[in-house]
C-alpha atoms as a printed R data frame, in Angstrom:
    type eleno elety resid chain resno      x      y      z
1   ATOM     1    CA   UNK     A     1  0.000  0.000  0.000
2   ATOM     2    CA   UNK     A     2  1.162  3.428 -0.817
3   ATOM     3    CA   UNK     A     3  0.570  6.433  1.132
4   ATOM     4    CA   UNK     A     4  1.658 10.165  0.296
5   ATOM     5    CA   UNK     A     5  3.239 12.480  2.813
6   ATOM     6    CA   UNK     A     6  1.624 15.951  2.271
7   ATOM     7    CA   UNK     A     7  4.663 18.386  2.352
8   ATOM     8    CA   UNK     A     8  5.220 21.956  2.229
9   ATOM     9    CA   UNK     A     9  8.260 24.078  2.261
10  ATOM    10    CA   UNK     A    10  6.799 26.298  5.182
11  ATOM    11    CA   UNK     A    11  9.087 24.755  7.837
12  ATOM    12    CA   UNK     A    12 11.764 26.731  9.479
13  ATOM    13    CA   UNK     A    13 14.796 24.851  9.185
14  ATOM    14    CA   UNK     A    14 17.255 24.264 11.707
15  ATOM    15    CA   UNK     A    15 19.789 26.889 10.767
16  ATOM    16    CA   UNK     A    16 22.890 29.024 12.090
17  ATOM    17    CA   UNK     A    17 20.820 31.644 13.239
18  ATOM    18    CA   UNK     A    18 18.366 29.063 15.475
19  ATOM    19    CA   UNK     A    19 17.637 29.269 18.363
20  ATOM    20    CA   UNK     A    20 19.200 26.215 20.995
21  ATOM    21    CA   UNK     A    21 16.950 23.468 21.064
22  ATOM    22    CA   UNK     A    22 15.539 22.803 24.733
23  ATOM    23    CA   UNK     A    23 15.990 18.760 26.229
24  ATOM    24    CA   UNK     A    24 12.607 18.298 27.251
25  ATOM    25    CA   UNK     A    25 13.554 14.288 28.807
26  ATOM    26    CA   UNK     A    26 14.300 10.861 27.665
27  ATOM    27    CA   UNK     A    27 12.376  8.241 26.355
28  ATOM    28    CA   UNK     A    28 14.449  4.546 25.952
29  ATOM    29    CA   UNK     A    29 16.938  5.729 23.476
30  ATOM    30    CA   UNK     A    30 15.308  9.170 22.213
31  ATOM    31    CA   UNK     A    31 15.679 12.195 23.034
32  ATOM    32    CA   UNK     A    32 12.528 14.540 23.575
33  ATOM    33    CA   UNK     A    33 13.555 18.406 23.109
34  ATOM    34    CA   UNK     A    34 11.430 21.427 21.908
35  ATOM    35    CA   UNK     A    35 12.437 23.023 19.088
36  ATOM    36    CA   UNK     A    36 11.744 26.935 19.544
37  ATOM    37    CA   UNK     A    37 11.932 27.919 16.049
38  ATOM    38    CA   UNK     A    38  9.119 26.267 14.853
39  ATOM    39    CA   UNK     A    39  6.204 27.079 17.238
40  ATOM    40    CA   UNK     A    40  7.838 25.188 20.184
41  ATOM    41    CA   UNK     A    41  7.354 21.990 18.410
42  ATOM    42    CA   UNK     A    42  8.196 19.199 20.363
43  ATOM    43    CA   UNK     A    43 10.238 16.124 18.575
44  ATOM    44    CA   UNK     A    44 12.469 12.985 19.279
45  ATOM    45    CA   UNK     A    45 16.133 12.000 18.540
46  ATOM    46    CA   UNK     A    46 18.177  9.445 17.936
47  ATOM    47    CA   UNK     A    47 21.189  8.647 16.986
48  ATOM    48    CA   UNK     A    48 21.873  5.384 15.305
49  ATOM    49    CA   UNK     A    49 25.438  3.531 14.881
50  ATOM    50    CA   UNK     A    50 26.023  4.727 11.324
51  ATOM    51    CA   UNK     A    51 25.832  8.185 12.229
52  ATOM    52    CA   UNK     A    52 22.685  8.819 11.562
53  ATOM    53    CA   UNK     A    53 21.076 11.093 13.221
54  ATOM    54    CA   UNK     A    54 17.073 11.116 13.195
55  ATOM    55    CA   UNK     A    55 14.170 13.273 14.212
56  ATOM    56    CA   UNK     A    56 10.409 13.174 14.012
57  ATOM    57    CA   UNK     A    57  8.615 15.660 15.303
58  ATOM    58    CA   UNK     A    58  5.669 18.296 15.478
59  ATOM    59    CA   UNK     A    59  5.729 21.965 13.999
60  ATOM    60    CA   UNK     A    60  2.751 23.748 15.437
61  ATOM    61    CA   UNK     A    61  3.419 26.663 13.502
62  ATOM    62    CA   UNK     A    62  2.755 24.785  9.855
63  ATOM    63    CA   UNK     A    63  0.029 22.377 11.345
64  ATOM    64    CA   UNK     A    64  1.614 19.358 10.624
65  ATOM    65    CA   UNK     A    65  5.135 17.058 11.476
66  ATOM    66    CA   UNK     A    66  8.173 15.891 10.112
67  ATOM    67    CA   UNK     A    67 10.656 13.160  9.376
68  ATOM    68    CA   UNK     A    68 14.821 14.154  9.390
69  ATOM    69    CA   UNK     A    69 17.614 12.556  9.122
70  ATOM    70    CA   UNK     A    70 21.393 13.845  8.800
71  ATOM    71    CA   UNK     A    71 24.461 12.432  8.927
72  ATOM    72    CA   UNK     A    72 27.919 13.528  8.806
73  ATOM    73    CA   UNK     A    73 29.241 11.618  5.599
74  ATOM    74    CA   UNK     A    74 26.570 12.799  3.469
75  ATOM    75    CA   UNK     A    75 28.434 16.063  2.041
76  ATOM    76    CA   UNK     A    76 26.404 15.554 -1.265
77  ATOM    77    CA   UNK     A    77 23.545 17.215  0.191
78  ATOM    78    CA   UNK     A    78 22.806 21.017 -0.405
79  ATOM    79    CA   UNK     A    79 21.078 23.305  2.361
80  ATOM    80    CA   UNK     A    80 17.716 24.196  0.883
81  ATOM    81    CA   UNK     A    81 17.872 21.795 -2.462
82  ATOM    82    CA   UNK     A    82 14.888 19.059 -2.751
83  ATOM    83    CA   UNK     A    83 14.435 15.819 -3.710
84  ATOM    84    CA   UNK     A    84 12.689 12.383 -2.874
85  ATOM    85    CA   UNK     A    85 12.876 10.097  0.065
86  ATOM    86    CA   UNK     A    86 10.703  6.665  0.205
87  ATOM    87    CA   UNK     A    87 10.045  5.806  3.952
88  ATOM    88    CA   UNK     A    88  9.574  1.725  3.796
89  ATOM    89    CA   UNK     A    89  7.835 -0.080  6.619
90  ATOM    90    CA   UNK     A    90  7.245 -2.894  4.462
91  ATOM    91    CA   UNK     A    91  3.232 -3.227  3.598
92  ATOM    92    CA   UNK     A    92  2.842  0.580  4.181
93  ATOM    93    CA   UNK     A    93  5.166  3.753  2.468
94  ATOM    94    CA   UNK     A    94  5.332  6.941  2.470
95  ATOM    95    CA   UNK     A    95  7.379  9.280 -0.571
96  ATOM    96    CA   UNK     A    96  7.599 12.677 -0.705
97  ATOM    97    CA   UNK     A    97  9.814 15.856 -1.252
98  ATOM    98    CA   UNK     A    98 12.805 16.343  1.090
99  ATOM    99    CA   UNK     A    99 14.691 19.794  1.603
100 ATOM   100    CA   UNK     A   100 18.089 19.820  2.423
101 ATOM   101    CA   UNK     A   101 19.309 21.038  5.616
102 ATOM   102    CA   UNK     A   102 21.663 21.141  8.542
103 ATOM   103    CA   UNK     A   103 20.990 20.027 11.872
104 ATOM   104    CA   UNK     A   104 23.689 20.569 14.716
105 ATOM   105    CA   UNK     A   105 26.501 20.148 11.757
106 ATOM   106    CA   UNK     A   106 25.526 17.634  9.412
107 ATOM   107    CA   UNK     A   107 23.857 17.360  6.385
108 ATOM   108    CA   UNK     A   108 20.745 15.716  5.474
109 ATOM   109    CA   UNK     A   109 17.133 16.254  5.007
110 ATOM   110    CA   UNK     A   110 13.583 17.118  6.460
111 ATOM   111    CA   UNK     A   111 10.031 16.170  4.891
112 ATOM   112    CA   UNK     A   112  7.021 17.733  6.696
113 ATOM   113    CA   UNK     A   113  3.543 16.095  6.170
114 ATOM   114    CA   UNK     A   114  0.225 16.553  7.877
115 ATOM   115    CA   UNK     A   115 -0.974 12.822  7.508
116 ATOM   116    CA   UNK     A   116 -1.308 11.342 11.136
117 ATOM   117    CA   UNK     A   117 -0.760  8.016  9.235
118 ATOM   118    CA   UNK     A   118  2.635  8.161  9.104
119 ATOM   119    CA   UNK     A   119  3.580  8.681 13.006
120 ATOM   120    CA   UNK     A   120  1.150  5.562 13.417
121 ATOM   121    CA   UNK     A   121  3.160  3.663 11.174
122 ATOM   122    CA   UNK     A   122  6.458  5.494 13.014
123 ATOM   123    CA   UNK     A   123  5.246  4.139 16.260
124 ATOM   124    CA   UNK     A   124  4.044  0.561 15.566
125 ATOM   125    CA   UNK     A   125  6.876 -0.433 13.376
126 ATOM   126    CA   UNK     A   126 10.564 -2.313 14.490
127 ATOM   127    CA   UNK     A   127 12.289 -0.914 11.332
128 ATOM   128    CA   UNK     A   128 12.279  1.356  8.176
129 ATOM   129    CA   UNK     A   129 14.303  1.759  5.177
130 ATOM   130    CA   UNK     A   130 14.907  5.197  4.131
131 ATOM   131    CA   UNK     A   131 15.571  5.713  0.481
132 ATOM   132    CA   UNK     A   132 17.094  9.150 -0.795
133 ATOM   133    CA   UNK     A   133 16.969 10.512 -4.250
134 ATOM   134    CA   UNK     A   134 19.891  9.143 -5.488
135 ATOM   135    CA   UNK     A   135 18.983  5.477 -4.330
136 ATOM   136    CA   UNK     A   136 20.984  5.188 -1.240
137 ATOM   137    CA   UNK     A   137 19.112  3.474  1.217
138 ATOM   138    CA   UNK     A   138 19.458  2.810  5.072
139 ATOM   139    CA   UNK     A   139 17.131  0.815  7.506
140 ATOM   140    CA   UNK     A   140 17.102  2.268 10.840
141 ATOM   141    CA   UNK     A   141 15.948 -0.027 14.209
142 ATOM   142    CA   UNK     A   142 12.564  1.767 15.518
143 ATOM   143    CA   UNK     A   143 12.164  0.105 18.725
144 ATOM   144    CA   UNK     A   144 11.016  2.078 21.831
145 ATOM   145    CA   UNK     A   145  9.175  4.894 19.027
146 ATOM   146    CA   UNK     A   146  5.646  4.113 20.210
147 ATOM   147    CA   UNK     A   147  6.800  5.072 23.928
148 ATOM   148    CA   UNK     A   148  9.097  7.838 22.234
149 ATOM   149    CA   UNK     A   149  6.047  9.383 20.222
150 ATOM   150    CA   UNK     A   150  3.923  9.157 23.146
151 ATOM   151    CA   UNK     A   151  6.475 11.215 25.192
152 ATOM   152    CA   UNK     A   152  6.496 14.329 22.444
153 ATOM   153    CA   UNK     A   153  2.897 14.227 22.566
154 ATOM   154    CA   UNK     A   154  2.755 14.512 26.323
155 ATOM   155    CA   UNK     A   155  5.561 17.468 25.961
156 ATOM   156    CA   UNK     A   156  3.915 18.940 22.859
157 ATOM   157    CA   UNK     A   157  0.589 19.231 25.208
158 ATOM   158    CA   UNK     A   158  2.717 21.086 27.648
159 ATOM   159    CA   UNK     A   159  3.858 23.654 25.257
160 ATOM   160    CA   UNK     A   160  2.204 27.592 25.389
């Protein structure tokens, strides 16, 4: 089954001139901070063994989420260029346009979406393969992102 992410270029990236993300608290192996840039969207982080680093979170300010995912080694990206990324759970995936961007030094990507789907699929899944525009792929290990997901909506409903 295919499902579309629903993206818009109406996020505020994670620039130079950002303001310092906030650690909100820990859930299993992610990271819950508050990112004040975007509305005081609340998200989770992880970084996996390759380097990779990944977020999901919510921006309240563009009524919707989004998927990142940066890395040091991938110097082929360009701040603010797009592209394609296929998020593969298997029976269920999600494609849409990426934007290039830095987060805390390293390249990579962010696609927003506003369909809920996709942080269902986030949360009941072990694993996903990320695909990038020019076919490189990577599967990252998902476990604990149900408990994770439910701890940035618990510091997303504390948010003013």
């Amino acid at each position: 089954m295919k499902k579309g992410l629903v993206l818009a270029l109406t996020f505020v990236a994670s620039g130079s001139l950002a303001a310092p993300h906030v650690d909100h608290g820990v859930s299993g192996e992610w990271a819950i901070r508050v990112n004040p840039d975007n509305g005081n969207g609340c998200y989770m982080q992880k970084v996996f063994e390759s380097g990779t680093v990944v977020l999901v979170g919510v921006a309240p300010d563009a009524n919707g989420a989004y998927f990142s995912a940066y890395n040091p080694e991938w110097t082929h990206i360009v701040e603010g260029d797009t592209g394609s990324v296929l998020l593969d759970f298997g029976d269920a995936r999600f494609q849409g346009e990426v934007v290039g961007d830095t987060h805390e030094g390293s390249l990579g990507g962010y696609a927003f979406f506003d369909n809920p789907e996709f942080v269902t699929e986030f949360a009941k899944r072990q694993s996903v393969i990320i695909t990038g525009s020019k076919g490189s792929t990577e599967e990252i290990d998902l476990s604990g992102s149900s408990k994770a997901i439910a701890a940035v909506r618990a510091c997303q409903a504390e948010q003013t």
